[in-house]
Short mmCIF file of C-alpha atoms and ligand atoms in Angstrom, two decimals:
data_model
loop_
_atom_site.label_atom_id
_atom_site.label_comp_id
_atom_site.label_asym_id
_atom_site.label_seq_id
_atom_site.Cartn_x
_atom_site.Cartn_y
_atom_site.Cartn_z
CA UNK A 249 123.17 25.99 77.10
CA UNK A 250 123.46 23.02 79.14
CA UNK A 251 123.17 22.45 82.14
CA UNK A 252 126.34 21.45 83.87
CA UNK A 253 127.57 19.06 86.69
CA UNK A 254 127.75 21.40 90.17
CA UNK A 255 130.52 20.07 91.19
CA UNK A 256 132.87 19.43 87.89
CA UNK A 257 136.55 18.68 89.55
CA UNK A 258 138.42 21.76 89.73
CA UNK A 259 141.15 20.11 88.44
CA UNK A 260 142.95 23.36 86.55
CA UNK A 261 143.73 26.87 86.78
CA UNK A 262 144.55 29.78 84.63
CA UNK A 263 146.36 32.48 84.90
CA UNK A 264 146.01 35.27 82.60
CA UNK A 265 149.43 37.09 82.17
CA UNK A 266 149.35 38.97 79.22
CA UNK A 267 148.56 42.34 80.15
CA UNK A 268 150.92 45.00 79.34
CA UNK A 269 151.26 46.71 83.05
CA UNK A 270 151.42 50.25 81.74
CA UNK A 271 150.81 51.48 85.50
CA UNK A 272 154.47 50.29 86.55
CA UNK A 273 155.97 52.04 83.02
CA UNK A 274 159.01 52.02 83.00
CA UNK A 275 159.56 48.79 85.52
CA UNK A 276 157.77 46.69 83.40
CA UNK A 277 158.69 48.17 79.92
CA UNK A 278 161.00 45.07 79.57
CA UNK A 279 159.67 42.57 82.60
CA UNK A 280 156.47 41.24 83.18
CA UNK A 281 154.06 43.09 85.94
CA UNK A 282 153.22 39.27 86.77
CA UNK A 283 156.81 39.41 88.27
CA UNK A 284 157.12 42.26 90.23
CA UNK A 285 158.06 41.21 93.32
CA UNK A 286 156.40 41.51 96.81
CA UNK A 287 159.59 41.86 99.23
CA UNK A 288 161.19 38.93 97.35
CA UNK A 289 158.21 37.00 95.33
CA UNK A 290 157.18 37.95 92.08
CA UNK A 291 153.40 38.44 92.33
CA UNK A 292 152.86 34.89 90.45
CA UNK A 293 154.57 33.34 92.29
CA UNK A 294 152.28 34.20 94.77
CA UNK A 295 148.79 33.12 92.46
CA UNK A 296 150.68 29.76 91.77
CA UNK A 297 151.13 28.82 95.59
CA UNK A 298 148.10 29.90 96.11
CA UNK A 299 146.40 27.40 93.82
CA UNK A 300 148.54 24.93 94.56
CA UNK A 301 147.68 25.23 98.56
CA UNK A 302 144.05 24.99 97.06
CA UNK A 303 145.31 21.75 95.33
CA UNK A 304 145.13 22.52 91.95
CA UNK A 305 148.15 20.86 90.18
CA UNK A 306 147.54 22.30 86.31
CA UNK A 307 148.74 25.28 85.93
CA UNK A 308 147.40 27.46 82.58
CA UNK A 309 149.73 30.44 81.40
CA UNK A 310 147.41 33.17 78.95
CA UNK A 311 150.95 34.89 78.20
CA UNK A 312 151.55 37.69 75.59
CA UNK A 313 154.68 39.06 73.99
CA UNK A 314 157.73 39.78 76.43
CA UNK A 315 156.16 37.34 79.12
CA UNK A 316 158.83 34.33 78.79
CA UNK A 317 160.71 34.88 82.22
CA UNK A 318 157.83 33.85 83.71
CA UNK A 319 158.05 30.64 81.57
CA UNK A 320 161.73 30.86 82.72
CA UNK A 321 161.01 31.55 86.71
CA UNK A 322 159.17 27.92 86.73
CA UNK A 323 161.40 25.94 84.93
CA UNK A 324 164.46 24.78 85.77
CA UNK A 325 167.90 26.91 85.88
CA UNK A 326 170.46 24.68 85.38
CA UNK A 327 173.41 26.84 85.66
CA UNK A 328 171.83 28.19 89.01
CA UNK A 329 170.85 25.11 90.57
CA UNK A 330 174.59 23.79 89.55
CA UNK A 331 176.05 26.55 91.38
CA UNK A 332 174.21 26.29 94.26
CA UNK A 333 174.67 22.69 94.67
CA UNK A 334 178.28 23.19 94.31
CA UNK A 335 178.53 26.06 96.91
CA UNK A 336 175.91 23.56 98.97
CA UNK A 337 173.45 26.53 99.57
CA UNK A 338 170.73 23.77 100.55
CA UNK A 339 168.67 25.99 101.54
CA UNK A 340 168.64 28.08 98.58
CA UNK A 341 167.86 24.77 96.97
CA UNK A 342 165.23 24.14 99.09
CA UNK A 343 163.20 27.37 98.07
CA UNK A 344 163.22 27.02 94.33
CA UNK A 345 162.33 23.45 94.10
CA UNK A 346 159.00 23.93 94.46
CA UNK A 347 158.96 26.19 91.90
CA UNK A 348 159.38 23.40 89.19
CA UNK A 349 155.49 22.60 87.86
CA UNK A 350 155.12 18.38 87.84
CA UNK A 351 156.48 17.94 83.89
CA UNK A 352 153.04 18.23 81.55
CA UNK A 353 150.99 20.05 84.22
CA UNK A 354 152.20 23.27 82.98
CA UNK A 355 150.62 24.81 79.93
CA UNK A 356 151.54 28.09 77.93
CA UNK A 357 149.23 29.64 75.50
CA UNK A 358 149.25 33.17 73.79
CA UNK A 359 146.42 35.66 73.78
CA UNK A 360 147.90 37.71 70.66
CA UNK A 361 145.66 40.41 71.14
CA UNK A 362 144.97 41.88 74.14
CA UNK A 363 141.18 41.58 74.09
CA UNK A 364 139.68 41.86 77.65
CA UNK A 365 140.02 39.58 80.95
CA UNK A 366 136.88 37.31 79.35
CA UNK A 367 139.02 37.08 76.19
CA UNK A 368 142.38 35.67 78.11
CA UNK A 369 140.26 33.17 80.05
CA UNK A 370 138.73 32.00 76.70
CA UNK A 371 142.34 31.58 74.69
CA UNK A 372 142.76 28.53 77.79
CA UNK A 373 139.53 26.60 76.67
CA UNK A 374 141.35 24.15 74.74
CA UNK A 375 143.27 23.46 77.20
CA UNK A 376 140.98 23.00 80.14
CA UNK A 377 138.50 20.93 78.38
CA UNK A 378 134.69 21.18 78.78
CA UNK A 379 134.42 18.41 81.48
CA UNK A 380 136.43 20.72 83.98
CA UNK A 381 135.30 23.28 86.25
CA UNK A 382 138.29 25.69 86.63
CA UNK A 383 139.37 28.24 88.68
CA UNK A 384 140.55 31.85 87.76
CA UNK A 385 143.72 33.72 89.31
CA UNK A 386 144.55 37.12 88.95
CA UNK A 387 147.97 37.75 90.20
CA UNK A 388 147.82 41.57 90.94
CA UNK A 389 144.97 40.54 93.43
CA UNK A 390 147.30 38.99 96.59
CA UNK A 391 145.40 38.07 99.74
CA UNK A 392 147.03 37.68 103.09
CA UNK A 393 145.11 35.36 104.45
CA UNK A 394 145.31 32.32 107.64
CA UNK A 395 143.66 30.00 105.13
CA UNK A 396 144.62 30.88 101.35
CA UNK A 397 141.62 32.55 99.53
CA UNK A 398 141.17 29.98 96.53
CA UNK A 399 141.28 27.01 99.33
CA UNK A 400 138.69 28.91 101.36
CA UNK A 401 136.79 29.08 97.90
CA UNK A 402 137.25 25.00 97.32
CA UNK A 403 135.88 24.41 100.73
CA UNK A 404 132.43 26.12 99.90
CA UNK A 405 132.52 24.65 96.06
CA UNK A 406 132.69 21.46 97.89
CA UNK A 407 129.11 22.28 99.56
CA UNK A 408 127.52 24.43 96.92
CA UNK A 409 129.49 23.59 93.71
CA UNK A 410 128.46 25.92 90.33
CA UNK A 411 129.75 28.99 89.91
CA UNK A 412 132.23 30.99 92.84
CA UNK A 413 134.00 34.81 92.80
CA UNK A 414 135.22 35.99 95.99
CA UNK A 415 134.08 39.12 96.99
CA UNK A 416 134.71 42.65 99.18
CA UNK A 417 133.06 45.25 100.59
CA UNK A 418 134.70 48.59 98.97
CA UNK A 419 133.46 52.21 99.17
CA UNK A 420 130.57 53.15 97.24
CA UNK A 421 133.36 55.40 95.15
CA UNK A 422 135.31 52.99 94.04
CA UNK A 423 132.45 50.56 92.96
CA UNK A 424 133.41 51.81 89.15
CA UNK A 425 136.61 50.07 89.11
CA UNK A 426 135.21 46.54 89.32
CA UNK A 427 132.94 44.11 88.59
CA UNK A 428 130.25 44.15 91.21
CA UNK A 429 127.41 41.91 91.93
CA UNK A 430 123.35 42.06 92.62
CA UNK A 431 123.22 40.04 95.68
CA UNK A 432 120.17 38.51 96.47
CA UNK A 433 120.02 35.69 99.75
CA UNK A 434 123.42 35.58 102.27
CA UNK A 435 123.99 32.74 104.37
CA UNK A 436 127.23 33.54 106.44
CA UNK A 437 129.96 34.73 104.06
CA UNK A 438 128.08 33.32 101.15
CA UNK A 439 125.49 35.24 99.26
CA UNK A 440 123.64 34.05 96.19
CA UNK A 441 124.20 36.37 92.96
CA UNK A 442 121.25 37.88 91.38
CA UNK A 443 123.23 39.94 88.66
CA UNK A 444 126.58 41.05 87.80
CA UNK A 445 127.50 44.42 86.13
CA UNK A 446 131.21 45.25 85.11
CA UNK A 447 132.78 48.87 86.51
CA UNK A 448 129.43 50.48 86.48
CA UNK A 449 129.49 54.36 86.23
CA UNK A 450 126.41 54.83 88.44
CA UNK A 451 123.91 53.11 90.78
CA UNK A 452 126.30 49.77 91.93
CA UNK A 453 123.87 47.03 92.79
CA UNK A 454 125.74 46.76 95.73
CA UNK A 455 129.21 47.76 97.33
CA UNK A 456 130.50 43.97 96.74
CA UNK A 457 133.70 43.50 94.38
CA UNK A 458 134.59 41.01 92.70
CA UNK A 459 138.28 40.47 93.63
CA UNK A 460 140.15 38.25 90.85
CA UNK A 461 139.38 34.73 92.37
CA UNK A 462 136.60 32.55 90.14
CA UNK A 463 135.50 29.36 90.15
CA UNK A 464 133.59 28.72 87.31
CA UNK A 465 131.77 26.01 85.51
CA UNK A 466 132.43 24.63 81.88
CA UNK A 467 129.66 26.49 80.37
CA UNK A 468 131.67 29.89 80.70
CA UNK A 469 133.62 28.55 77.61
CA UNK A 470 130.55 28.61 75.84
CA UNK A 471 129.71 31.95 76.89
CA UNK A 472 133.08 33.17 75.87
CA UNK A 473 132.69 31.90 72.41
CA UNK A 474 130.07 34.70 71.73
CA UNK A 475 132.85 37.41 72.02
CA UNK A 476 130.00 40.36 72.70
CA UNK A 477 132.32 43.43 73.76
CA UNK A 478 131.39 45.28 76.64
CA UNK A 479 132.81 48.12 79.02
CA UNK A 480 135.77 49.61 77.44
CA UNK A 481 135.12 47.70 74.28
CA UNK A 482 136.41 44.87 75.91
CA UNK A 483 135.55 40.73 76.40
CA UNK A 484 134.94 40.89 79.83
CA UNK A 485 134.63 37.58 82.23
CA UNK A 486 131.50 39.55 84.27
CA UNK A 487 129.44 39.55 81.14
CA UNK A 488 130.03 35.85 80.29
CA UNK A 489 129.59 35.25 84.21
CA UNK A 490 125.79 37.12 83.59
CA UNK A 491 125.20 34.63 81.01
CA UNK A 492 124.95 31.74 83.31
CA UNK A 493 122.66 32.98 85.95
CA UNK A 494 119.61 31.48 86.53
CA UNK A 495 121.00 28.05 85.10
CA UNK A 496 123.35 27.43 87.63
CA UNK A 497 124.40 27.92 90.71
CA UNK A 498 125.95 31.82 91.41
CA UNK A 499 127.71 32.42 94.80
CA UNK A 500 129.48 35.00 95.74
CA UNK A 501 132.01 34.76 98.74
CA UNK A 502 133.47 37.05 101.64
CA UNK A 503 136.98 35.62 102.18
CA UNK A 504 138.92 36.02 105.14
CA UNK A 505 141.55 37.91 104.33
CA UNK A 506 143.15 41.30 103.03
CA UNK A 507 143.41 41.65 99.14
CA UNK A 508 146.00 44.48 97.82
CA UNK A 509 145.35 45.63 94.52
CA UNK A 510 149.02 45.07 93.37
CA UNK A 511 148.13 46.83 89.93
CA UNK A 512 148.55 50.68 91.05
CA UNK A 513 151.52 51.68 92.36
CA UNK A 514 150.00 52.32 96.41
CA UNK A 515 148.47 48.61 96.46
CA UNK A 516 151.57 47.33 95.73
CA UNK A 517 153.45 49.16 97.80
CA UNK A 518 151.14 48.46 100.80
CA UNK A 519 151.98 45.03 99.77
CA UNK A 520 155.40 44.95 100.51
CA UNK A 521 154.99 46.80 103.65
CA UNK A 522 152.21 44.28 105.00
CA UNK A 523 154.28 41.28 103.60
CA UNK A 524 157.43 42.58 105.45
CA UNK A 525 155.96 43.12 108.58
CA UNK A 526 154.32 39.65 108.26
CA UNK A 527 157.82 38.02 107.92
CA UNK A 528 159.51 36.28 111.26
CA UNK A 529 163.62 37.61 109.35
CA UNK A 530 162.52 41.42 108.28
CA UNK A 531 159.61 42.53 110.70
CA UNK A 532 162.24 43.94 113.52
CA UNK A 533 164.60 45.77 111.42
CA UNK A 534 161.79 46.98 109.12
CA UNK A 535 159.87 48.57 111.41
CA UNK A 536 162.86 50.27 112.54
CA UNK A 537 163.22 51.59 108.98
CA UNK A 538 159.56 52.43 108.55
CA UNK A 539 159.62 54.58 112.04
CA UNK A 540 162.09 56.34 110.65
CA UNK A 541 160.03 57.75 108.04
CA UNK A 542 156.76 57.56 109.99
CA UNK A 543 157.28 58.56 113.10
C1 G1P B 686 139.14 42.74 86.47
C2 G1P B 686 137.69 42.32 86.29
C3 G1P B 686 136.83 42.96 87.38
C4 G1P B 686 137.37 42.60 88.75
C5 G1P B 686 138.84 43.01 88.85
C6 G1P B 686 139.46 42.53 90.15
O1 G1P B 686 139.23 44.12 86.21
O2 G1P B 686 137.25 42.71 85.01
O3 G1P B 686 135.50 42.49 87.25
O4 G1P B 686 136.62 43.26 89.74
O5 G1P B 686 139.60 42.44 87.77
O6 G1P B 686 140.77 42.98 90.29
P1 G1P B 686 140.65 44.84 85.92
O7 G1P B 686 141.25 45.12 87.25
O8 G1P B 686 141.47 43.90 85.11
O9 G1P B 686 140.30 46.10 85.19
#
């Protein structure tokens, strides 16, 4: 394998989509998880700003069948923006422009079968190229943070370059349900990854998750391409991401921030509580409501 530039641009991101989002059955029987909303933002929405803030302008879609309103939610509407111009909702204006990707910086690909999380990020390759470093978004992962994870993330790459995954701390319980690192030297919120092991059943390396926010060199394409299954009998991203230590950079990073895991149904639901409070028009009234079933 060779060895790659530190510091390739991060010049694209992907977002893989396609999973089915059997834990919200029967919300998403007929609507993408990816758009659930958090009080009134679908979940992508969320990833996409996110990357944006962290000024990443190319945006990659790893859809799947029954995924096209997301397509939909960042393209134009015609007949709504018509409407609203003609009712002069400006404001109403105001918030959905910015959901219109630059023309050509937007690309949607399929992942026909759903493989694993190593096997989405590999149906982008074509389409980030194998000069780019890239970063990875998973949108049921949504930090609240002063300073948007993936831009926290940029600011380190900027030092250290290679290979980036923002971590947390999480009980030594629910180490299984993630892909958790070996670390070996910290510096600050930094630490320098010795291994990586996907949901393992016993004996964690350490009580550091990865949370779904990678920056990751070129070579991971290359990685990809060898397909090995692994936990569940799937692709996984952590075993490709094993592949390249030792010939490049690994970091690790403690963001500042709160992540909610906005794929089970309390996450998400913590979301929209923490959200809501955090908002200037609904934290009043809503803690009002909440008292009334909390107090
Ligand atoms: C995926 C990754 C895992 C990571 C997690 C973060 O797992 O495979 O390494 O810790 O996302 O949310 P999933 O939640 O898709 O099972």
């Amino acid at each position: 394998m060779s060895q790659s530039t530190p510091h390739a641009p991060v010049t694209k991101a992907i977002f893989p989509v396609g999973g089915l989002g059997t834990r919200f059955l029967p919300a998403t029987k007929a609507m993408p998880k990816e758009m659930l909303p958090v009080v009134d933002k679908p979940l992508i929405q969320y990833a996409v700003e996110e990357a944006q803030a962290a000024g990443i302008a190319n945006q990659i879609f790893v859809t799947g069948r029954g995924k096209t309103t997301i397509e939909d939610h960042f393209d134009y509407s015609y007949e709504l923006s018509h409407t609203l111009e003609t009712k002069h909702k400006t404001d109403l204006l105001e918030m959905i422009r910015p959901l219109l990707p630059t023309p050509g910086q937007v690309a949607y690909t399929r992942q026909q079968i759903p493989m694993g999380l190593g096997h989405a990020v590999w149906c982008a390759r074509e389409l980030v190229g194998n000069q780019n470093a890239v970063a990875v978004l998973l949108a049921d992962d949504l930090v609240m943070a002063d300073t948007p994870c993936l831009k926290q993330m940029m600011q380190v790459y900027a030092e250290v370059g290679g290979n980036i995954v923002a971590v947390m701390e999480v009980p030594l319980e629910h180490t299984s349900r993630y892909g958790i690192i070996d670390p070996g030297v910290q510096d600050g919120r930094l630490i320098e990854v010795k291994g990586l092991v996907e949901k393992p059943r016993s004996n964690p390396p350490s009580r550091y998750a990865i949370i779904g926010r990678y920056i990751l060199q070129p070579e991971i394409f290359e990685a990809l391409d060898a397909q090995t299954k692994g936990t569940d009998g799937e692709i996984q991203l952590t075993d490709a991401m094993a592949t390249l230590l030792g010939k490049q950079p690994f970091h690790a990073f403690l963001f500042d921030g709160k992540r909610f895991d906005c794929g089970n149904k309390i996450g998400f639901l913590e979301a929209n509580v923490a959200f809501a409070l955090n908002r200037q028009d609904l934290a009043a009234d809503f803690r009002e409501v909440l008292a009334r079933y909390t107090g």
